mmCIF file of C-alpha atoms in Angstrom:
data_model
loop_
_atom_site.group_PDB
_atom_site.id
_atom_site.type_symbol
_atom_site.label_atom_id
_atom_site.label_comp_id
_atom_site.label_asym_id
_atom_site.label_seq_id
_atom_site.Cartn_x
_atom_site.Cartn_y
_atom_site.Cartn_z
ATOM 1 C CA UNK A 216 358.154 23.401 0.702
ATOM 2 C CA UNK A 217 359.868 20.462 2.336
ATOM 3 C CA UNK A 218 362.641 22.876 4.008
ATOM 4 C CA UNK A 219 359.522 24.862 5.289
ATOM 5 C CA UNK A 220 358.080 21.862 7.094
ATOM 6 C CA UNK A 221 360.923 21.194 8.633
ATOM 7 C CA UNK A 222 361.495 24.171 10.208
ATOM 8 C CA UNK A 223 358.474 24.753 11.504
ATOM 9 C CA UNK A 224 358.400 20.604 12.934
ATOM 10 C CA UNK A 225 361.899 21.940 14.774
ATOM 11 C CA UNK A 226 360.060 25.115 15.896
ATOM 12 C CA UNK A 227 357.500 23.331 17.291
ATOM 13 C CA UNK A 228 359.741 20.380 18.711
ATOM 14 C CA UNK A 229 361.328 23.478 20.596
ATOM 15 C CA UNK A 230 358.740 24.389 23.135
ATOM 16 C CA UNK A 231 359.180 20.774 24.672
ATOM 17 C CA UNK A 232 360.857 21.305 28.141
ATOM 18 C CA UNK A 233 361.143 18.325 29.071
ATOM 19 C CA UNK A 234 361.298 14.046 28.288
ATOM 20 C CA UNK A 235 362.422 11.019 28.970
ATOM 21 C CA UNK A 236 365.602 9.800 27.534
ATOM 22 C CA UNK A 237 366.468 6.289 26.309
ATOM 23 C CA UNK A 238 368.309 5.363 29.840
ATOM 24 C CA UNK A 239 364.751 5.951 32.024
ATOM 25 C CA UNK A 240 365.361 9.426 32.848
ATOM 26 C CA UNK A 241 365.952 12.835 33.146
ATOM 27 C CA UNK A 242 366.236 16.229 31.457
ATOM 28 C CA UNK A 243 366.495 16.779 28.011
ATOM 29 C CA UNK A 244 366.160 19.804 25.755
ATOM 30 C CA UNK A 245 365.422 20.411 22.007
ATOM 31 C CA UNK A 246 367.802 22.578 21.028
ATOM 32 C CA UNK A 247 367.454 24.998 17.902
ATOM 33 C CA UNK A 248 368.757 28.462 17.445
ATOM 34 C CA UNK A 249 371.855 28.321 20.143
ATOM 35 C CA UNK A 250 375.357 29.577 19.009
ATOM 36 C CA UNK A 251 376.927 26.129 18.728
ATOM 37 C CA UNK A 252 377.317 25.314 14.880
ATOM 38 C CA UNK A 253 378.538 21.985 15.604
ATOM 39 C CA UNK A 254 375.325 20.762 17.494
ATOM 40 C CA UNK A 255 372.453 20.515 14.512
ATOM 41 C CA UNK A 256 369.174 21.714 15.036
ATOM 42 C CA UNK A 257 366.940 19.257 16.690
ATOM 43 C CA UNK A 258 369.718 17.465 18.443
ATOM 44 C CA UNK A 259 368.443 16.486 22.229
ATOM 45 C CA UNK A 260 371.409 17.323 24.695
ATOM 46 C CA UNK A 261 372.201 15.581 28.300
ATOM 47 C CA UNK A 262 371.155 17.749 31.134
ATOM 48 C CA UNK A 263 373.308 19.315 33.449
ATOM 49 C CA UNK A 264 371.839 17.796 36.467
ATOM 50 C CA UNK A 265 370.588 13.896 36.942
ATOM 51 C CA UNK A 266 367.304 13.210 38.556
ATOM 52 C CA UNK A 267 368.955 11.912 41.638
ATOM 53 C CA UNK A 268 370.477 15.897 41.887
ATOM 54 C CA UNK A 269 367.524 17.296 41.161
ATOM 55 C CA UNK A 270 365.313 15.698 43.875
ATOM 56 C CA UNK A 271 367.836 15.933 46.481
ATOM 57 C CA UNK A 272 367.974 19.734 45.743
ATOM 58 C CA UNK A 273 364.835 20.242 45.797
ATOM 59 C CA UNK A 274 364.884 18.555 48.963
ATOM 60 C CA UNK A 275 367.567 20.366 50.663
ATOM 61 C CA UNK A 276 365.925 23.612 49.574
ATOM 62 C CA UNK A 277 362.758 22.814 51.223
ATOM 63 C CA UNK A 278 363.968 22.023 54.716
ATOM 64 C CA UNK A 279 366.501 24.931 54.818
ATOM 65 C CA UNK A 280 363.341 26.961 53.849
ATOM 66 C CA UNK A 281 361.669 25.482 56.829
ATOM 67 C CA UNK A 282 364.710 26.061 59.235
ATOM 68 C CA UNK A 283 365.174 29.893 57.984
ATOM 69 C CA UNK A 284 360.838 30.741 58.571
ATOM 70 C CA UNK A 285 361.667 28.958 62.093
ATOM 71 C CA UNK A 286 364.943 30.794 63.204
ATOM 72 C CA UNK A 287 363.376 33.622 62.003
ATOM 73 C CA UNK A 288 360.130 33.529 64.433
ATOM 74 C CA UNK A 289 362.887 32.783 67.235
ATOM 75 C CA UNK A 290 364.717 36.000 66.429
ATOM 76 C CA UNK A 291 361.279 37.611 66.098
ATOM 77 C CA UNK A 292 360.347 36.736 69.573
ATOM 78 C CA UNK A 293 363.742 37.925 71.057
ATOM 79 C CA UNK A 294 363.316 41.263 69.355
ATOM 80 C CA UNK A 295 360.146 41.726 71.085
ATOM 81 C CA UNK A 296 361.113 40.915 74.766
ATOM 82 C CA UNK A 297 364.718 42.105 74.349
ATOM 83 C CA UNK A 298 367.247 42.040 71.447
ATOM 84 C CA UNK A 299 368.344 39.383 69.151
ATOM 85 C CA UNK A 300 371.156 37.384 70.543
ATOM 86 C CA UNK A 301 374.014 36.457 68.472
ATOM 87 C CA UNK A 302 374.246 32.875 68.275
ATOM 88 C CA UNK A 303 370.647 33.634 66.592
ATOM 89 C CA UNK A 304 371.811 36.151 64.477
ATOM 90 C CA UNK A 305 374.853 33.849 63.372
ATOM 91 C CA UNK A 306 372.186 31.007 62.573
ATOM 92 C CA UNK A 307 370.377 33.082 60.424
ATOM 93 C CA UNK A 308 373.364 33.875 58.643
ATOM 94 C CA UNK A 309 374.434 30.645 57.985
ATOM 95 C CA UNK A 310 371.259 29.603 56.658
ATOM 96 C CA UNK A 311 370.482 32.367 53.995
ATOM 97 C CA UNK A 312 374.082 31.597 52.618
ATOM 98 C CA UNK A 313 373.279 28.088 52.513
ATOM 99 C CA UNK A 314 370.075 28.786 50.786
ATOM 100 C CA UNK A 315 371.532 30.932 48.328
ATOM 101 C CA UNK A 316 374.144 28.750 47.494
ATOM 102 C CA UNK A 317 371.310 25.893 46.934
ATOM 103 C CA UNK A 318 369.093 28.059 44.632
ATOM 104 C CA UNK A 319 372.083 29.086 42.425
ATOM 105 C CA UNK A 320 373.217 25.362 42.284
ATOM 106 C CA UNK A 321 370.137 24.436 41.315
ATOM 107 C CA UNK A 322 368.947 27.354 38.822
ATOM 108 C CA UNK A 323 371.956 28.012 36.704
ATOM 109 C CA UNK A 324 372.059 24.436 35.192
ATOM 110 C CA UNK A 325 368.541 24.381 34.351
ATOM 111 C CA UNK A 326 368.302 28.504 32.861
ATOM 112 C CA UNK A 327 371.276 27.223 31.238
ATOM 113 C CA UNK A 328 369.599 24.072 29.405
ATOM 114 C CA UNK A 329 366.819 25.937 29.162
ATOM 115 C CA UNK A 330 367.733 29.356 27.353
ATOM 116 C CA UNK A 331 371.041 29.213 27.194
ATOM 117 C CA UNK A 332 371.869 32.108 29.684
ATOM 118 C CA UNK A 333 374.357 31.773 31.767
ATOM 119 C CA UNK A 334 377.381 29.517 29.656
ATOM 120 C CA UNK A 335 379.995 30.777 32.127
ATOM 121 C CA UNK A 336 378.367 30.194 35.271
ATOM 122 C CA UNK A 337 376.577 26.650 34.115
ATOM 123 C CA UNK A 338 380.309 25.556 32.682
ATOM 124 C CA UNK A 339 382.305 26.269 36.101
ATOM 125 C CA UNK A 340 379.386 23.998 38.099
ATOM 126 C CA UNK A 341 380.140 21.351 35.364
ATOM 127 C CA UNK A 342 383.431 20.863 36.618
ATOM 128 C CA UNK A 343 383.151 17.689 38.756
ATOM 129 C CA UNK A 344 386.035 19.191 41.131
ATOM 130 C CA UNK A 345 384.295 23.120 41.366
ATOM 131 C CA UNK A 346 381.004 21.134 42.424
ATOM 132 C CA UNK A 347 382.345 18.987 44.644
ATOM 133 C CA UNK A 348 383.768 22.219 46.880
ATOM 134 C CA UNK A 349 381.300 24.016 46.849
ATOM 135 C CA UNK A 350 378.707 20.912 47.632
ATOM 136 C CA UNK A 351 381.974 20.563 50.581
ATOM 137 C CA UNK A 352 381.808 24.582 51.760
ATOM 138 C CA UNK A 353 377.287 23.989 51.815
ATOM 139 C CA UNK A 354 377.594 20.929 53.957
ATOM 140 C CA UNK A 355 379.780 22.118 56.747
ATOM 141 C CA UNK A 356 377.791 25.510 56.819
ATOM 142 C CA UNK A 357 374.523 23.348 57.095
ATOM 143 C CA UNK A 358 376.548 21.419 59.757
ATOM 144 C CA UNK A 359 377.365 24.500 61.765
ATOM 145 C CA UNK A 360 374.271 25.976 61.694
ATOM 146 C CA UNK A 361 372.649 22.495 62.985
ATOM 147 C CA UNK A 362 375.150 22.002 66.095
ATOM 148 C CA UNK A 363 373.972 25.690 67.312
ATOM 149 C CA UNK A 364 370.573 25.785 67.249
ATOM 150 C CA UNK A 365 370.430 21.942 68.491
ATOM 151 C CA UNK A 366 373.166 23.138 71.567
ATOM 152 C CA UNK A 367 371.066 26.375 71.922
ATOM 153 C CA UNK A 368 367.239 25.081 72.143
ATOM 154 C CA UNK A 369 368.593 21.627 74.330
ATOM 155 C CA UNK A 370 370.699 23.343 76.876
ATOM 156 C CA UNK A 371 368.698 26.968 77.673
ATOM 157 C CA UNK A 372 367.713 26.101 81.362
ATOM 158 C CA UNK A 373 363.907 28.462 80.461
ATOM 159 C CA UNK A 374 362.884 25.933 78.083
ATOM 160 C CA UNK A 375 362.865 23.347 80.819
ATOM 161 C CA UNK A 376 361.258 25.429 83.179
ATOM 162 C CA UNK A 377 360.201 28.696 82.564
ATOM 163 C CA UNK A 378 360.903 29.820 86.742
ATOM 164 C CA UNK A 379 364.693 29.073 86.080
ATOM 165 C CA UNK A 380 364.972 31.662 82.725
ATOM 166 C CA UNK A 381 367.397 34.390 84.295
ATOM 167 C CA UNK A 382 365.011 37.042 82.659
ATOM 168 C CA UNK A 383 361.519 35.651 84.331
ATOM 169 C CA UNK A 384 361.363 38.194 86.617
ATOM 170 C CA UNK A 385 362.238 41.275 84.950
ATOM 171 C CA UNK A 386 359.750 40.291 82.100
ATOM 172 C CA UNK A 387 356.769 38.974 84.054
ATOM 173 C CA UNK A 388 353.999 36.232 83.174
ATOM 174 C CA UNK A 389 353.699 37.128 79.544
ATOM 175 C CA UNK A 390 357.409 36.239 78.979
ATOM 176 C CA UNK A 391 356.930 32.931 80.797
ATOM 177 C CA UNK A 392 353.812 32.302 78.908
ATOM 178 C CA UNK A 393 355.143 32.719 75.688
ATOM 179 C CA UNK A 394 358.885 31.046 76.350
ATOM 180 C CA UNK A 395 357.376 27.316 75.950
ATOM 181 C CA UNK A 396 356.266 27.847 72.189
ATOM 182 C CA UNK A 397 359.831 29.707 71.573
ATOM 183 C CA UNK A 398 361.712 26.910 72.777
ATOM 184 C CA UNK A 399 359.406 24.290 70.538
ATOM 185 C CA UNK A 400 359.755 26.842 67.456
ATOM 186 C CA UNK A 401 363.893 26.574 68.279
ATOM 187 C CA UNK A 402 363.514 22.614 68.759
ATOM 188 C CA UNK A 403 362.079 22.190 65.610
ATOM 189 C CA UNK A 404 364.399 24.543 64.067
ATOM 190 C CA UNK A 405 367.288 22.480 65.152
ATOM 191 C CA UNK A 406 365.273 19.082 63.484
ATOM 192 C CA UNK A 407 364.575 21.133 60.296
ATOM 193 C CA UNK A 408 368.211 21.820 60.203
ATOM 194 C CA UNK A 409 369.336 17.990 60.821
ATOM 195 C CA UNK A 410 367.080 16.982 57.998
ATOM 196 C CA UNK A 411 368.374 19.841 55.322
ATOM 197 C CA UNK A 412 371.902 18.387 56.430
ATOM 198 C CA UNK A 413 370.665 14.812 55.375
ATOM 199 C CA UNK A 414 369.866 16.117 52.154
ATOM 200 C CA UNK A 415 373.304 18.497 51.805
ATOM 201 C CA UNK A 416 374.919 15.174 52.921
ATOM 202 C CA UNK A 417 373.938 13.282 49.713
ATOM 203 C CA UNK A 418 374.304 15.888 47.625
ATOM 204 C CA UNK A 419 377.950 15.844 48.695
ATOM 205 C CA UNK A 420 378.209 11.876 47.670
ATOM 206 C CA UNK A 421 376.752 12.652 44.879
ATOM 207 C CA UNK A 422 379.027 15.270 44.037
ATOM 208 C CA UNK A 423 382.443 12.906 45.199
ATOM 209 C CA UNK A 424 381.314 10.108 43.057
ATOM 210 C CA UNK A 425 381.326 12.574 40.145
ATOM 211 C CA UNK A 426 384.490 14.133 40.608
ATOM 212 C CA UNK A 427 386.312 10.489 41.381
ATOM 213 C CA UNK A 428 384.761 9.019 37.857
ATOM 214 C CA UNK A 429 385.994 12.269 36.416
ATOM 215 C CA UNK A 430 389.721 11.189 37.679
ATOM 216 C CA UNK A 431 389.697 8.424 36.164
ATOM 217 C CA UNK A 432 388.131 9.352 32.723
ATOM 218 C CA UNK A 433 390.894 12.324 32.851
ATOM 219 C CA UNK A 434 393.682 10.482 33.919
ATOM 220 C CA UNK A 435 397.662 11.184 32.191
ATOM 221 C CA UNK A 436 398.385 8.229 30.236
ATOM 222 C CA UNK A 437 401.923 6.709 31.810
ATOM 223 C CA UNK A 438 404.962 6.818 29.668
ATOM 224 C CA UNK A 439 405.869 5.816 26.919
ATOM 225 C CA UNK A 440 409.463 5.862 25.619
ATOM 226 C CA UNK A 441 410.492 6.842 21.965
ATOM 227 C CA UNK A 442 411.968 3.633 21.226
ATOM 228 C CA UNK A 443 408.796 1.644 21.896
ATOM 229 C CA UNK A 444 406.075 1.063 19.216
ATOM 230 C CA UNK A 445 402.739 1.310 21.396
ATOM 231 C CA UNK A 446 401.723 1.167 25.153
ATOM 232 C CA UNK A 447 403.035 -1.828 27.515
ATOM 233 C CA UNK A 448 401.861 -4.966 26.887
ATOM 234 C CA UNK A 449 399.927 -6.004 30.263
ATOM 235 C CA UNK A 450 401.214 -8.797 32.161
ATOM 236 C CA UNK A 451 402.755 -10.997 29.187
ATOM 237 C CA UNK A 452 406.226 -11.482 27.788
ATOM 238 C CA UNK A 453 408.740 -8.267 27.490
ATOM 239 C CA UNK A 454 407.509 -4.770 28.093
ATOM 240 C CA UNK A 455 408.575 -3.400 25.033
ATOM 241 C CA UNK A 456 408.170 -5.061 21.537
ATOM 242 C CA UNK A 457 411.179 -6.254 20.095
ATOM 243 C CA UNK A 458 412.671 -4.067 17.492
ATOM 244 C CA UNK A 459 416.265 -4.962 15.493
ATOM 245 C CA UNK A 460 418.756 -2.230 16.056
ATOM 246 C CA UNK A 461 419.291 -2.428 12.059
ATOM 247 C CA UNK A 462 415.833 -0.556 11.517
ATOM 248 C CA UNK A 463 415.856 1.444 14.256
ATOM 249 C CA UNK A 464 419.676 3.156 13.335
ATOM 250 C CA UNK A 465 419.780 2.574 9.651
ATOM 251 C CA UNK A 466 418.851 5.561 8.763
ATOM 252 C CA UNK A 467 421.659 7.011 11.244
ATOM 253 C CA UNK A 468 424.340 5.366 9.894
ATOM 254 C CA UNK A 469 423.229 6.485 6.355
ATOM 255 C CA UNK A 470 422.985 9.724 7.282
ATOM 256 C CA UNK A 471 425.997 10.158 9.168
ATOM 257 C CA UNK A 472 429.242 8.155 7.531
ATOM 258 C CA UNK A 473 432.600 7.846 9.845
ATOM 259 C CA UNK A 474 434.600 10.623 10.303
ATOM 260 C CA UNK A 475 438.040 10.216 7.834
ATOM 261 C CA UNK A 476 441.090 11.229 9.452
ATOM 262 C CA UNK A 477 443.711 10.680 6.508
ATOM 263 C CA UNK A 478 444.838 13.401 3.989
ATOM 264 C CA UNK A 479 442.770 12.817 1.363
ATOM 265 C CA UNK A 480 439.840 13.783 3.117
ATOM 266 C CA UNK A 481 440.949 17.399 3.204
ATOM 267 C CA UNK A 482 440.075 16.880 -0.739
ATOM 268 C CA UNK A 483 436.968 18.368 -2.052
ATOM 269 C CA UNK A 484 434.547 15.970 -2.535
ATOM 270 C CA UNK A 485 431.781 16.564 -5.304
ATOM 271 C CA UNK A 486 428.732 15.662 -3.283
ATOM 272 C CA UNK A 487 430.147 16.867 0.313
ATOM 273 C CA UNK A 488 427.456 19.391 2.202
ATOM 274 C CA UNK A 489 429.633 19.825 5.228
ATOM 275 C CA UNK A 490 433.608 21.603 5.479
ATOM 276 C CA UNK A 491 435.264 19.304 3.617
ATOM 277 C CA UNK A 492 438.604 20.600 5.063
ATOM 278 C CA UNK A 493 438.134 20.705 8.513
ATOM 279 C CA UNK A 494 439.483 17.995 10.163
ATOM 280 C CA UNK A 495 442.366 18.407 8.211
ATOM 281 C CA UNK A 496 442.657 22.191 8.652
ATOM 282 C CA UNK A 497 442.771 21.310 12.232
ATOM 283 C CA UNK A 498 445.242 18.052 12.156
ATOM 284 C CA UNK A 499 447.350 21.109 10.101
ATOM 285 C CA UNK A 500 447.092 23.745 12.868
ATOM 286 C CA UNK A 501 447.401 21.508 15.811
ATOM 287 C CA UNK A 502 450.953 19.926 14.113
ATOM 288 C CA UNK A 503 452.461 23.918 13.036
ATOM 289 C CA UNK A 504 453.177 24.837 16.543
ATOM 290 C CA UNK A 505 456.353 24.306 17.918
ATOM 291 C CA UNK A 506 456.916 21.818 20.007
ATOM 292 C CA UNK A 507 458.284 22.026 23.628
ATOM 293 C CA UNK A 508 461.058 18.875 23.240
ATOM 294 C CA UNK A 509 464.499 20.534 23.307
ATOM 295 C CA UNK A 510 465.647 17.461 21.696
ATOM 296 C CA UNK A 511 463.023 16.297 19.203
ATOM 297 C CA UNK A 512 462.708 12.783 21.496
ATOM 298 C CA UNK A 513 458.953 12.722 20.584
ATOM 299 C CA UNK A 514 458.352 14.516 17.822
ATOM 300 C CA UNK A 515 458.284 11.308 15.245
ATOM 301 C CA UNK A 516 455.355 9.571 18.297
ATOM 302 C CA UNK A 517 453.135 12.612 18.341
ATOM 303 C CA UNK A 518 450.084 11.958 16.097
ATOM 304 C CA UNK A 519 450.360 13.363 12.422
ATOM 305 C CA UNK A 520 454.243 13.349 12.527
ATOM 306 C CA UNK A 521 454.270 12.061 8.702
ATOM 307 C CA UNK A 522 452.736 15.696 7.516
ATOM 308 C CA UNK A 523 456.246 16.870 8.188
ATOM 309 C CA UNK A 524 458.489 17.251 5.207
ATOM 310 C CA UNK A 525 461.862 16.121 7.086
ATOM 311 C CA UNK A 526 462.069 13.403 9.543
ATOM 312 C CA UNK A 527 463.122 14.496 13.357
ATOM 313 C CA UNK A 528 467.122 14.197 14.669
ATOM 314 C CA UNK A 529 465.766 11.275 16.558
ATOM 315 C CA UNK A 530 464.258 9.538 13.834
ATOM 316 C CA UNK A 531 467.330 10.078 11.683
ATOM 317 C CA UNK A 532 469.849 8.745 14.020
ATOM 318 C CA UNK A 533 467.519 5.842 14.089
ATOM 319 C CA UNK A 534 467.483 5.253 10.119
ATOM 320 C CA UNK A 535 471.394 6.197 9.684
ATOM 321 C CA UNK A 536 473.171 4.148 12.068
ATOM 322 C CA UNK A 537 477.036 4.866 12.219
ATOM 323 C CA UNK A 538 478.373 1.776 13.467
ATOM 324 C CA UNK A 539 477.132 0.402 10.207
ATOM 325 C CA UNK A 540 478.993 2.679 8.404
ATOM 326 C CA UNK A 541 482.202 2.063 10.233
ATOM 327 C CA UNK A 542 481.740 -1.636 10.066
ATOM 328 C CA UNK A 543 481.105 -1.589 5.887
ATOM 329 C CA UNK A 544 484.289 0.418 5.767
ATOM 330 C CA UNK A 545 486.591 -1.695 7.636
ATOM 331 C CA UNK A 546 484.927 -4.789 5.600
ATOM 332 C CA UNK A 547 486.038 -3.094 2.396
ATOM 333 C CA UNK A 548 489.484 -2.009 3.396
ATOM 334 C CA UNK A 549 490.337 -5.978 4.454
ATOM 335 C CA UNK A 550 491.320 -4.577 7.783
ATOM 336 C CA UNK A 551 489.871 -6.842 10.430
ATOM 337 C CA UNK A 552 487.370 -8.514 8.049
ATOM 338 C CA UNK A 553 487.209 -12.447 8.198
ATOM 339 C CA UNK A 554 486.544 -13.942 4.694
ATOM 340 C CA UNK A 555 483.520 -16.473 4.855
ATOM 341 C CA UNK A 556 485.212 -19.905 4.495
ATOM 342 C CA UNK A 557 483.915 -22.004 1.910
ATOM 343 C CA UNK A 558 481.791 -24.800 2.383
ATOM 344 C CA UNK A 559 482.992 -27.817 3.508
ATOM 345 C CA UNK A 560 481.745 -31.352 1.716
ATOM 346 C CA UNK A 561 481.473 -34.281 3.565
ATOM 347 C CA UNK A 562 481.541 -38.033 1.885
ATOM 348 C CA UNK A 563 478.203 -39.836 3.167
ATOM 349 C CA UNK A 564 478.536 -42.615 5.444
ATOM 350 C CA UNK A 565 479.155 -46.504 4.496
ATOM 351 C CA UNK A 566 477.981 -49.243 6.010
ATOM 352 C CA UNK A 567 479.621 -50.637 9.166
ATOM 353 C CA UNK A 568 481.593 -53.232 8.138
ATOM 354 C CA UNK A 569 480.534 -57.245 8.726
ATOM 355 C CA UNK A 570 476.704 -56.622 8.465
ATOM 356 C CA UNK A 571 474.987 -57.656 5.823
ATOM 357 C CA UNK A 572 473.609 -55.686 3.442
ATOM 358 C CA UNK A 573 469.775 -56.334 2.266
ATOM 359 C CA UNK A 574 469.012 -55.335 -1.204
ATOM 360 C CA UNK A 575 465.849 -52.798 -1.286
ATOM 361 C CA UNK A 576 466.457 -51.118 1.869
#
């Protein structure tokens, strides 16, 4: 029974449009029924548009109305005494684009918040940057269209007098009689079309505002590099917090123990998850080629030189000298050996003579 009640106080909360929201204003819709599962029923959403947008539409739509329902009385009156000249034509042009472009602008937020038609549409003209050129493209086509009727109604020599008009004469009285209200429809045209640019004008502040808060909401956070805990502190101390290289390698140094370049670590090792023979295997192979010295000069320098079984001719001439030899023999023969002499004594020395000698000294 409860469950009942509330649907139908959500169903009935659903036909509200519109109401104010806690800020002071603006558009707000009850939403129940719409394809987004994390939004609950009876959830109020922000609208797409702010009141400030809204009125400033409205306005803009309003004069460009004005300025189409003038331009097009103009071109009516130059279809009846001769054809439709082209800056007209172009005028016209300018101003149904613009119109269109305010009347889909406006609409597809507000079907959008309404029903819910339209998600693609209504989420490109949420983009702060896609509003903000289009708003751009609306404003210089309002601008255009301004400049040509205001050049056009201000500078035909008829509408100052109707004598001068280069077609007076062909088209008689009622042409001349009828060319003062065409140049006041075309005057007020090219005011209309001022005032629609006023409103096109704020839109487009409106619009840059947006898109510049956007930037900034949006923007990259700066670097940060791998060794530092957290973002730079701002204006106090060191940049970085300080962190002992113990903690930061540790677990490097564990990881990774020195490289062993004796024999025994060719040995198997129990716990070893690498080669265990490699750097061996390699000291091996790099030490069985043959070397290029004719005369073995560097062969006991050259790194790993005690993996060889035999010493080199160099190194053996080093640790068997023959002079040595020759001198031990001639020693032991008596030949020209000198005998060590033995060691001489010498009596220690007596007082000098006639000094006296002091007892304790």
């Amino acid at each position: 029974m409860m469950q009942r009640l509330k649907e139908t106080r959500y169903k009935l909360a659903g036909a509200l449009v519109s109401s104010k929201d806690n800020d002071g204003g603006g558009l707000h819709r009850l939403r129940n029924g719409n394809d987004d599962d994390s939004v609950p029923a009876g959830t109020y959403r922000n609208p797409s548009l702010s009141k400030p947008n809204l009125i400033l539409h409205s306005v803009a739509i309003f004069f460009t109305f004005l300025a189409i329902c003038t331009m097009a009385a103009v071109a009516a009156f130059q279809g009846k005494w001769f054809s439709v000249s082209g800056g007209t034509g172009f005028t016209l042009f300018l101003l149904l684009l613009d119109f269109t472009l305010l009347i889909a602008l406006l609409s597809i937020p507000l079907i959008y918040d309404r029903w819910d038609k339209g998600r693609r549409p209504a989420q490109f003209l949420s983009q702060a940057r896609a509003a903000f050129i289009l708003h751009v493209f609306g404003t210089i086509l309002q601008a255009i269209a301004a400049f040509v009727v205001t050049i056009s109604a201000w500078s035909n020599p008829g509408c100052k007098n109707p004598d001068d008009d280069k077609r007076a004469e062909d088209l008689g009285d009622d042409y001349k009689n009828g060319l003062g209200g065409w140049c006041r429809t075309k005057k007020a045209s090219g005011i209309i079309g001022w005032l629609a640019l006023a409103a096109w004008i704020g839109l487009l502040i409106l619009s840059g505002l947006a898109f510049r808060e956007d930037r900034r909401n949006h923007k990259e956070p700066s670097f940060i590099p791998p060794s530092s805990p957290g973002a730079l502190e701002s204006g106090m101390g060191r940049p970085y917090d300080p962190v002992g290289d113990d903690d930061v390698f540790a677990d490097k140094y564990e990881a990774s123990p020195a490289p062993r370049l004796d024999d025994a670590y060719a040995q198997p090792r129990p716990y070893a998850h690498g080669r265990p023979g490699v750097l061996a295997q390699q000291e091996q192979t790099a030490m069985s080629r043959p070397s290029v010295d004719a005369y073995g000069a560097f062969d006991g320098d050259m790194p790993g030189a005690h993996a060889h079984a035999e010493p080199s001719r160099t190194m053996q001439m080093a640790y068997n000298d023959p002079y040595a030899d020759l001198r031990a023999q001639v020693v032991a023969d008596g030949g020209f050996g000198h005998p060590t002499p033995p060691p001489q004594h010498y009596p220690s020395p007596s007082p000098a003579p006639g000094r006296p000698a002091y007892p304790g000294y």
